[in-house]
Amino acid sequence: MTRNLQSGRRLRPIDLARGHGLSTQAIRNYEEAGILPAADRTPHGYRAYTPLHERALAAFLALVPGHGHGTAASIMRAVNEGAADEAFGLIDGTHAQLLADRRTLEAVENALRDLASAAVADRPAATGPAATGPAATGPAAAGSTAGSGPLFIGPLAGRLGIRPATLRAWERAGLVRPRRDPLTGYRVYDEADVRDARMAHQLRRGGYLLEQIAPLLTQVRAAGGPEPLESALTAWRTRLSSRGRALLTGAAALDAYLHARG
């Protein structure tokens, strides 16, 4: 089948380029990069492409939105070199990364839901002198009433069900940034720190590494809290869905090219 396509109607570089809004130089570059099979030459030295090259170009352009230019080029080179298994491995890698991104998004959404639930649970039922008086100033008292104000490390660790050493490790990794009490030197966690600690706790329970969690918390801080981040998460989910659809489109075009090659 490959030979039949190669020996069919001849196409000039401009013929391939026009159909996809490309330049003839781009077509030549794709051939030199191995994205297109090597073209035959006319007696005068001009490149002579065929419908097989047309399908290769269509496959490559369909692969780019889902895999990115570099991976799409590597897939096409592997196919053109007869290394189909290598190409399939590259495709599997992109799907695996998309799945990991989906799970990260779901973990962030779950953490934000938990934060919202915790905020409701932490609202004090009433306010009064007992919540602000002198007796509520020590490490043991701080945070003894849910939502009453800043927390010291012990009460916060107890609320999360973790060890204080874990919070100190999170601080070193940049996940939480408590201030220090100027008189005692104790770590003091304000409302934003408690929020970050809760979110870090949820993501750690989901199996995420500290270095994976840090950039997510940076996004929350940059957005000014979890509420403004909702629109960003919606856009993130939309991008993942679009990429999943693009992978299907690319797979169909590549399958057509593989059939054409025989």
PDB file of C-alpha atoms in Angstrom:
ATOM      1  CA  MET A   1       0.000   0.000   0.000  1.00  0.00           C
ATOM      2  CA  THR A   2       2.845   2.365   0.789  1.00  0.00           C
ATOM      3  CA  ARG A   3       4.344   1.826  -2.647  1.00  0.00           C
ATOM      4  CA  ASN A   4       1.005   2.542  -4.328  1.00  0.00           C
ATOM      5  CA  LEU A   5       0.631   5.818  -2.483  1.00  0.00           C
ATOM      6  CA  GLN A   6       4.210   6.762  -3.245  1.00  0.00           C
ATOM      7  CA  SER A   7       3.746   6.069  -6.934  1.00  0.00           C
ATOM      8  CA  GLY A   8       0.419   7.919  -7.201  1.00  0.00           C
ATOM      9  CA  ARG A   9      -0.119  11.540  -8.124  1.00  0.00           C
ATOM     10  CA  ARG A  10       2.852  13.796  -7.452  1.00  0.00           C
ATOM     11  CA  LEU A  11       2.558  16.828  -5.207  1.00  0.00           C
ATOM     12  CA  ARG A  12       4.796  19.853  -5.006  1.00  0.00           C
ATOM     13  CA  PRO A  13       5.765  21.402  -1.640  1.00  0.00           C
ATOM     14  CA  ILE A  14       3.318  24.231  -2.365  1.00  0.00           C
ATOM     15  CA  ASP A  15       0.520  21.700  -2.815  1.00  0.00           C
ATOM     16  CA  LEU A  16       1.062  20.344   0.703  1.00  0.00           C
ATOM     17  CA  ALA A  17       1.608  23.785   2.183  1.00  0.00           C
ATOM     18  CA  ARG A  18      -1.517  25.440   0.802  1.00  0.00           C
ATOM     19  CA  GLY A  19      -3.888  22.891   2.255  1.00  0.00           C
ATOM     20  CA  HIS A  20      -2.733  23.639   5.805  1.00  0.00           C
ATOM     21  CA  GLY A  21      -1.808  27.295   5.647  1.00  0.00           C
ATOM     22  CA  LEU A  22       1.922  26.541   5.828  1.00  0.00           C
ATOM     23  CA  SER A  23       4.937  27.797   3.941  1.00  0.00           C
ATOM     24  CA  THR A  24       6.876  25.631   1.543  1.00  0.00           C
ATOM     25  CA  GLN A  25       9.892  26.074   3.805  1.00  0.00           C
ATOM     26  CA  ALA A  26       7.918  24.519   6.667  1.00  0.00           C
ATOM     27  CA  ILE A  27       7.228  21.472   4.485  1.00  0.00           C
ATOM     28  CA  ARG A  28      10.915  21.123   3.690  1.00  0.00           C
ATOM     29  CA  ASN A  29      11.784  21.541   7.360  1.00  0.00           C
ATOM     30  CA  TYR A  30       9.318  18.812   8.345  1.00  0.00           C
ATOM     31  CA  GLU A  31      10.878  16.444   5.855  1.00  0.00           C
ATOM     32  CA  GLU A  32      14.395  17.197   7.078  1.00  0.00           C
ATOM     33  CA  ALA A  33      13.244  16.647  10.670  1.00  0.00           C
ATOM     34  CA  GLY A  34      11.868  13.202   9.803  1.00  0.00           C
ATOM     35  CA  ILE A  35       8.265  14.236  10.413  1.00  0.00           C
ATOM     36  CA  LEU A  36       7.514  13.478   6.756  1.00  0.00           C
ATOM     37  CA  PRO A  37       9.000  10.533   4.879  1.00  0.00           C
ATOM     38  CA  ALA A  38      11.830  11.373   2.512  1.00  0.00           C
ATOM     39  CA  ALA A  39      10.513  12.671  -0.791  1.00  0.00           C
ATOM     40  CA  ASP A  40      11.510  11.437  -4.220  1.00  0.00           C
ATOM     41  CA  ARG A  41      13.283  13.846  -6.554  1.00  0.00           C
ATOM     42  CA  THR A  42      12.420  14.767 -10.119  1.00  0.00           C
ATOM     43  CA  PRO A  43      15.125  14.586 -12.800  1.00  0.00           C
ATOM     44  CA  HIS A  44      15.630  18.314 -12.192  1.00  0.00           C
ATOM     45  CA  GLY A  45      16.112  17.795  -8.438  1.00  0.00           C
ATOM     46  CA  TYR A  46      12.725  19.078  -7.265  1.00  0.00           C
ATOM     47  CA  ARG A  47      10.962  17.360  -4.370  1.00  0.00           C
ATOM     48  CA  ALA A  48       8.038  15.178  -5.399  1.00  0.00           C
ATOM     49  CA  TYR A  49       5.574  14.403  -2.621  1.00  0.00           C
ATOM     50  CA  THR A  50       2.677  11.935  -2.707  1.00  0.00           C
ATOM     51  CA  PRO A  51      -0.653  11.351  -0.931  1.00  0.00           C
ATOM     52  CA  LEU A  52       1.310   9.416   1.707  1.00  0.00           C
ATOM     53  CA  HIS A  53       3.177  12.618   2.601  1.00  0.00           C
ATOM     54  CA  GLU A  54      -0.144  14.426   2.690  1.00  0.00           C
ATOM     55  CA  ARG A  55      -1.449  11.940   5.275  1.00  0.00           C
ATOM     56  CA  ALA A  56       1.776  12.169   7.275  1.00  0.00           C
ATOM     57  CA  LEU A  57       1.445  15.946   7.419  1.00  0.00           C
ATOM     58  CA  ALA A  58      -2.211  15.700   8.457  1.00  0.00           C
ATOM     59  CA  ALA A  59      -1.282  13.208  11.187  1.00  0.00           C
ATOM     60  CA  PHE A  60       1.482  15.417  12.554  1.00  0.00           C
ATOM     61  CA  LEU A  61      -0.655  18.547  12.634  1.00  0.00           C
ATOM     62  CA  ALA A  62      -3.436  16.608  14.373  1.00  0.00           C
ATOM     63  CA  LEU A  63      -1.013  15.264  16.981  1.00  0.00           C
ATOM     64  CA  VAL A  64       0.445  18.656  17.939  1.00  0.00           C
ATOM     65  CA  PRO A  65      -2.526  20.070  19.939  1.00  0.00           C
ATOM     66  CA  GLY A  66      -2.630  17.047  22.242  1.00  0.00           C
ATOM     67  CA  HIS A  67       1.023  16.082  22.502  1.00  0.00           C
ATOM     68  CA  GLY A  68       2.868  19.317  21.811  1.00  0.00           C
ATOM     69  CA  HIS A  69       5.220  19.963  18.899  1.00  0.00           C
ATOM     70  CA  GLY A  70       8.228  18.095  20.288  1.00  0.00           C
ATOM     71  CA  THR A  71       6.440  14.886  21.225  1.00  0.00           C
ATOM     72  CA  ALA A  72       4.360  14.918  18.028  1.00  0.00           C
ATOM     73  CA  ALA A  73       7.566  15.208  15.998  1.00  0.00           C
ATOM     74  CA  SER A  74       9.128  12.318  17.915  1.00  0.00           C
ATOM     75  CA  ILE A  75       6.054  10.167  17.305  1.00  0.00           C
ATOM     76  CA  MET A  76       6.175  10.821  13.572  1.00  0.00           C
ATOM     77  CA  ARG A  77       9.918  10.157  13.374  1.00  0.00           C
ATOM     78  CA  ALA A  78       9.453   6.843  15.166  1.00  0.00           C
ATOM     79  CA  VAL A  79       6.657   5.813  12.802  1.00  0.00           C
ATOM     80  CA  ASN A  80       8.627   6.817   9.717  1.00  0.00           C
ATOM     81  CA  GLU A  81      11.614   4.834  10.970  1.00  0.00           C
ATOM     82  CA  GLY A  82       9.454   1.743  11.478  1.00  0.00           C
ATOM     83  CA  ALA A  83       9.611   1.966  15.284  1.00  0.00           C
ATOM     84  CA  ALA A  84       5.871   1.848  15.960  1.00  0.00           C
ATOM     85  CA  ASP A  85       6.295   0.582  19.534  1.00  0.00           C
ATOM     86  CA  GLU A  86       8.421   3.611  20.355  1.00  0.00           C
ATOM     87  CA  ALA A  87       5.708   5.868  18.956  1.00  0.00           C
ATOM     88  CA  PHE A  88       3.033   4.090  21.011  1.00  0.00           C
ATOM     89  CA  GLY A  89       5.151   4.512  24.131  1.00  0.00           C
ATOM     90  CA  LEU A  90       5.331   8.262  23.554  1.00  0.00           C
ATOM     91  CA  ILE A  91       1.557   8.365  23.115  1.00  0.00           C
ATOM     92  CA  ASP A  92       1.074   6.400  26.335  1.00  0.00           C
ATOM     93  CA  GLY A  93       3.299   8.887  28.135  1.00  0.00           C
ATOM     94  CA  THR A  94       1.109  11.814  27.133  1.00  0.00           C
ATOM     95  CA  HIS A  95      -2.036   9.990  28.242  1.00  0.00           C
ATOM     96  CA  ALA A  96      -0.391   9.136  31.565  1.00  0.00           C
ATOM     97  CA  GLN A  97       0.522  12.785  32.101  1.00  0.00           C
ATOM     98  CA  LEU A  98      -3.021  13.877  31.276  1.00  0.00           C
ATOM     99  CA  LEU A  99      -4.377  11.385  33.813  1.00  0.00           C
ATOM    100  CA  ALA A 100      -1.933  12.671  36.439  1.00  0.00           C
ATOM    101  CA  ASP A 101      -3.050  16.236  35.715  1.00  0.00           C
ATOM    102  CA  ARG A 102      -6.688  15.204  36.122  1.00  0.00           C
ATOM    103  CA  ARG A 103      -5.945  13.582  39.470  1.00  0.00           C
ATOM    104  CA  THR A 104      -4.080  16.686  40.624  1.00  0.00           C
ATOM    105  CA  LEU A 105      -7.046  18.846  39.676  1.00  0.00           C
ATOM    106  CA  GLU A 106      -9.427  16.535  41.515  1.00  0.00           C
ATOM    107  CA  ALA A 107      -7.186  16.586  44.588  1.00  0.00           C
ATOM    108  CA  VAL A 108      -7.133  20.394  44.593  1.00  0.00           C
ATOM    109  CA  GLU A 109     -10.919  20.553  44.175  1.00  0.00           C
ATOM    110  CA  ASN A 110     -11.398  18.074  47.025  1.00  0.00           C
ATOM    111  CA  ALA A 111      -9.017  20.039  49.224  1.00  0.00           C
ATOM    112  CA  LEU A 112     -10.909  23.249  48.515  1.00  0.00           C
ATOM    113  CA  ARG A 113     -14.211  21.578  49.379  1.00  0.00           C
ATOM    114  CA  ASP A 114     -12.694  20.354  52.640  1.00  0.00           C
ATOM    115  CA  LEU A 115     -11.477  23.882  53.342  1.00  0.00           C
ATOM    116  CA  ALA A 116     -14.977  25.229  52.836  1.00  0.00           C
ATOM    117  CA  SER A 117     -16.438  22.587  55.150  1.00  0.00           C
ATOM    118  CA  ALA A 118     -13.777  23.287  57.761  1.00  0.00           C
ATOM    119  CA  ALA A 119     -14.467  27.024  57.593  1.00  0.00           C
ATOM    120  CA  VAL A 120     -18.129  26.394  58.397  1.00  0.00           C
ATOM    121  CA  ALA A 121     -17.241  24.043  61.253  1.00  0.00           C
ATOM    122  CA  ASP A 122     -14.705  26.507  62.671  1.00  0.00           C
ATOM    123  CA  ARG A 123     -17.104  29.425  62.974  1.00  0.00           C
ATOM    124  CA  PRO A 124     -17.570  30.244  66.649  1.00  0.00           C
ATOM    125  CA  ALA A 125     -21.102  29.805  67.917  1.00  0.00           C
ATOM    126  CA  ALA A 126     -20.815  32.943  70.031  1.00  0.00           C
ATOM    127  CA  THR A 127     -18.361  35.641  71.003  1.00  0.00           C
ATOM    128  CA  GLY A 128     -17.639  37.069  74.392  1.00  0.00           C
ATOM    129  CA  PRO A 129     -14.996  37.961  76.939  1.00  0.00           C
ATOM    130  CA  ALA A 130     -13.900  34.339  77.255  1.00  0.00           C
ATOM    131  CA  ALA A 131     -12.706  34.350  73.669  1.00  0.00           C
ATOM    132  CA  THR A 132     -10.545  37.458  73.979  1.00  0.00           C
ATOM    133  CA  GLY A 133      -9.567  37.717  77.628  1.00  0.00           C
ATOM    134  CA  PRO A 134      -6.067  37.405  79.084  1.00  0.00           C
ATOM    135  CA  ALA A 135      -6.539  33.725  79.878  1.00  0.00           C
ATOM    136  CA  ALA A 136      -6.542  32.888  76.150  1.00  0.00           C
ATOM    137  CA  THR A 137      -3.033  34.052  75.361  1.00  0.00           C
ATOM    138  CA  GLY A 138      -0.766  31.011  75.929  1.00  0.00           C
ATOM    139  CA  PRO A 139       0.265  28.245  73.518  1.00  0.00           C
ATOM    140  CA  ALA A 140      -2.157  25.738  75.004  1.00  0.00           C
ATOM    141  CA  ALA A 141      -5.085  28.148  74.950  1.00  0.00           C
ATOM    142  CA  ALA A 142      -4.506  29.570  71.499  1.00  0.00           C
ATOM    143  CA  GLY A 143      -6.794  27.762  69.097  1.00  0.00           C
ATOM    144  CA  SER A 144      -8.547  25.899  71.911  1.00  0.00           C
ATOM    145  CA  THR A 145     -11.781  27.399  70.612  1.00  0.00           C
ATOM    146  CA  ALA A 146     -12.318  26.572  66.932  1.00  0.00           C
ATOM    147  CA  GLY A 147     -12.088  29.682  64.797  1.00  0.00           C
ATOM    148  CA  SER A 148     -11.172  31.889  67.773  1.00  0.00           C
ATOM    149  CA  GLY A 149      -8.017  33.283  66.183  1.00  0.00           C
ATOM    150  CA  PRO A 150      -4.409  32.411  65.395  1.00  0.00           C
ATOM    151  CA  LEU A 151      -3.114  28.982  66.368  1.00  0.00           C
ATOM    152  CA  PHE A 152       0.148  27.787  67.812  1.00  0.00           C
ATOM    153  CA  ILE A 153       1.814  24.702  66.385  1.00  0.00           C
ATOM    154  CA  GLY A 154       0.512  22.201  68.949  1.00  0.00           C
ATOM    155  CA  PRO A 155      -3.194  23.019  68.644  1.00  0.00           C
ATOM    156  CA  LEU A 156      -2.985  23.187  64.845  1.00  0.00           C
ATOM    157  CA  ALA A 157      -1.204  19.833  64.646  1.00  0.00           C
ATOM    158  CA  GLY A 158      -3.830  18.340  66.934  1.00  0.00           C
ATOM    159  CA  ARG A 159      -6.657  19.742  64.832  1.00  0.00           C
ATOM    160  CA  LEU A 160      -5.161  18.163  61.699  1.00  0.00           C
ATOM    161  CA  GLY A 161      -4.207  14.899  63.387  1.00  0.00           C
ATOM    162  CA  ILE A 162      -0.502  15.247  62.564  1.00  0.00           C
ATOM    163  CA  ARG A 163       2.700  15.795  64.542  1.00  0.00           C
ATOM    164  CA  PRO A 164       4.170  19.265  65.110  1.00  0.00           C
ATOM    165  CA  ALA A 165       7.328  17.971  63.381  1.00  0.00           C
ATOM    166  CA  THR A 166       5.259  17.537  60.220  1.00  0.00           C
ATOM    167  CA  LEU A 167       4.211  21.185  60.292  1.00  0.00           C
ATOM    168  CA  ARG A 168       7.825  22.203  60.752  1.00  0.00           C
ATOM    169  CA  ALA A 169       8.776  20.103  57.703  1.00  0.00           C
ATOM    170  CA  TRP A 170       6.000  21.760  55.700  1.00  0.00           C
ATOM    171  CA  GLU A 171       7.325  25.153  56.756  1.00  0.00           C
ATOM    172  CA  ARG A 172      10.799  24.269  55.479  1.00  0.00           C
ATOM    173  CA  ALA A 173       9.219  23.218  52.162  1.00  0.00           C
ATOM    174  CA  GLY A 174       7.354  26.531  51.914  1.00  0.00           C
ATOM    175  CA  LEU A 175       3.865  25.059  52.321  1.00  0.00           C
ATOM    176  CA  VAL A 176       3.073  27.118  55.417  1.00  0.00           C
ATOM    177  CA  ARG A 177       4.614  30.415  56.502  1.00  0.00           C
ATOM    178  CA  PRO A 178       3.769  31.106  60.150  1.00  0.00           C
ATOM    179  CA  ARG A 179       5.007  34.249  61.836  1.00  0.00           C
ATOM    180  CA  ARG A 180       6.835  34.219  65.149  1.00  0.00           C
ATOM    181  CA  ASP A 181       5.388  35.658  68.329  1.00  0.00           C
ATOM    182  CA  PRO A 182       7.756  38.541  69.205  1.00  0.00           C
ATOM    183  CA  LEU A 183       7.635  37.769  72.928  1.00  0.00           C
ATOM    184  CA  THR A 184       7.766  33.975  73.039  1.00  0.00           C
ATOM    185  CA  GLY A 185       9.237  33.081  69.657  1.00  0.00           C
ATOM    186  CA  TYR A 186       6.447  30.542  69.146  1.00  0.00           C
ATOM    187  CA  ARG A 187       5.137  29.902  65.629  1.00  0.00           C
ATOM    188  CA  VAL A 188       1.767  31.549  65.118  1.00  0.00           C
ATOM    189  CA  TYR A 189      -0.518  30.339  62.321  1.00  0.00           C
ATOM    190  CA  ASP A 190      -3.078  32.846  61.105  1.00  0.00           C
ATOM    191  CA  GLU A 191      -6.212  32.035  59.116  1.00  0.00           C
ATOM    192  CA  ALA A 192      -4.362  31.824  55.783  1.00  0.00           C
ATOM    193  CA  ASP A 193      -1.716  29.532  57.310  1.00  0.00           C
ATOM    194  CA  VAL A 194      -4.412  27.240  58.693  1.00  0.00           C
ATOM    195  CA  ARG A 195      -6.033  27.151  55.260  1.00  0.00           C
ATOM    196  CA  ASP A 196      -2.718  26.255  53.619  1.00  0.00           C
ATOM    197  CA  ALA A 197      -2.014  23.585  56.228  1.00  0.00           C
ATOM    198  CA  ARG A 198      -5.420  22.000  55.683  1.00  0.00           C
ATOM    199  CA  MET A 199      -4.932  21.975  51.931  1.00  0.00           C
ATOM    200  CA  ALA A 200      -1.423  20.541  52.257  1.00  0.00           C
ATOM    201  CA  HIS A 201      -2.795  17.848  54.561  1.00  0.00           C
ATOM    202  CA  GLN A 202      -5.448  16.822  52.047  1.00  0.00           C
ATOM    203  CA  LEU A 203      -2.980  16.702  49.162  1.00  0.00           C
ATOM    204  CA  ARG A 204      -0.448  14.712  51.191  1.00  0.00           C
ATOM    205  CA  ARG A 205      -3.180  12.195  52.007  1.00  0.00           C
ATOM    206  CA  GLY A 206      -3.773  11.989  48.263  1.00  0.00           C
ATOM    207  CA  GLY A 207      -0.167  10.935  47.741  1.00  0.00           C
ATOM    208  CA  TYR A 208       1.285  14.205  46.494  1.00  0.00           C
ATOM    209  CA  LEU A 209       4.879  15.151  47.220  1.00  0.00           C
ATOM    210  CA  LEU A 210       5.799  18.374  48.995  1.00  0.00           C
ATOM    211  CA  GLU A 211       7.407  19.759  45.847  1.00  0.00           C
ATOM    212  CA  GLN A 212       4.158  19.094  43.960  1.00  0.00           C
ATOM    213  CA  ILE A 213       2.029  20.803  46.588  1.00  0.00           C
ATOM    214  CA  ALA A 214       4.077  23.985  46.901  1.00  0.00           C
ATOM    215  CA  PRO A 215       3.163  25.442  43.463  1.00  0.00           C
ATOM    216  CA  LEU A 216      -0.529  24.700  44.045  1.00  0.00           C
ATOM    217  CA  LEU A 217      -0.495  26.635  47.313  1.00  0.00           C
ATOM    218  CA  THR A 218       1.339  29.440  45.549  1.00  0.00           C
ATOM    219  CA  GLN A 219      -1.603  29.652  43.145  1.00  0.00           C
ATOM    220  CA  VAL A 220      -4.054  29.826  46.046  1.00  0.00           C
ATOM    221  CA  ARG A 221      -2.067  32.653  47.658  1.00  0.00           C
ATOM    222  CA  ALA A 222      -1.714  34.522  44.361  1.00  0.00           C
ATOM    223  CA  ALA A 223      -5.469  34.265  43.788  1.00  0.00           C
ATOM    224  CA  GLY A 224      -6.126  35.700  47.250  1.00  0.00           C
ATOM    225  CA  GLY A 225      -7.686  32.529  48.618  1.00  0.00           C
ATOM    226  CA  PRO A 226      -9.561  29.475  47.393  1.00  0.00           C
ATOM    227  CA  GLU A 227     -12.693  31.326  46.252  1.00  0.00           C
ATOM    228  CA  PRO A 228     -11.035  33.314  43.431  1.00  0.00           C
ATOM    229  CA  LEU A 229      -9.273  30.109  42.405  1.00  0.00           C
ATOM    230  CA  GLU A 230     -12.577  28.483  41.416  1.00  0.00           C
ATOM    231  CA  SER A 231     -12.601  30.162  38.010  1.00  0.00           C
ATOM    232  CA  ALA A 232      -9.000  29.087  37.439  1.00  0.00           C
ATOM    233  CA  LEU A 233      -9.921  25.492  38.284  1.00  0.00           C
ATOM    234  CA  THR A 234     -12.846  25.626  35.853  1.00  0.00           C
ATOM    235  CA  ALA A 235     -10.508  26.854  33.128  1.00  0.00           C
ATOM    236  CA  TRP A 236      -8.018  24.139  34.069  1.00  0.00           C
ATOM    237  CA  ARG A 237     -10.678  21.445  33.707  1.00  0.00           C
ATOM    238  CA  THR A 238     -11.723  22.872  30.339  1.00  0.00           C
ATOM    239  CA  ARG A 239      -8.115  22.740  29.104  1.00  0.00           C
ATOM    240  CA  LEU A 240      -7.783  19.117  30.209  1.00  0.00           C
ATOM    241  CA  SER A 241     -10.986  18.180  28.409  1.00  0.00           C
ATOM    242  CA  SER A 242      -9.830  19.953  25.260  1.00  0.00           C
ATOM    243  CA  ARG A 243      -6.512  18.155  25.406  1.00  0.00           C
ATOM    244  CA  GLY A 244      -8.244  14.789  25.838  1.00  0.00           C
ATOM    245  CA  ARG A 245     -10.360  15.474  22.765  1.00  0.00           C
ATOM    246  CA  ALA A 246      -7.252  16.570  20.849  1.00  0.00           C
ATOM    247  CA  LEU A 247      -5.547  13.284  21.713  1.00  0.00           C
ATOM    248  CA  LEU A 248      -8.482  11.390  20.208  1.00  0.00           C
ATOM    249  CA  THR A 249      -8.323  13.489  17.046  1.00  0.00           C
ATOM    250  CA  GLY A 250      -4.586  12.962  16.767  1.00  0.00           C
ATOM    251  CA  ALA A 251      -4.924   9.222  17.318  1.00  0.00           C
ATOM    252  CA  ALA A 252      -7.469   8.948  14.496  1.00  0.00           C
ATOM    253  CA  ALA A 253      -5.219  10.841  12.064  1.00  0.00           C
ATOM    254  CA  LEU A 254      -2.180   8.782  13.046  1.00  0.00           C
ATOM    255  CA  ASP A 255      -4.131   5.555  12.651  1.00  0.00           C
ATOM    256  CA  ALA A 256      -5.110   6.607   9.113  1.00  0.00           C
ATOM    257  CA  TYR A 257      -1.445   7.279   8.332  1.00  0.00           C
ATOM    258  CA  LEU A 258      -0.376   3.903   9.743  1.00  0.00           C
ATOM    259  CA  HIS A 259      -2.952   2.167   7.556  1.00  0.00           C
ATOM    260  CA  ALA A 260      -1.677   4.108   4.550  1.00  0.00           C
ATOM    261  CA  ARG A 261       1.864   2.960   5.262  1.00  0.00           C
ATOM    262  CA  GLY A 262       0.669  -0.620   5.365  1.00  0.00           C
TER     263      GLY A 262
END
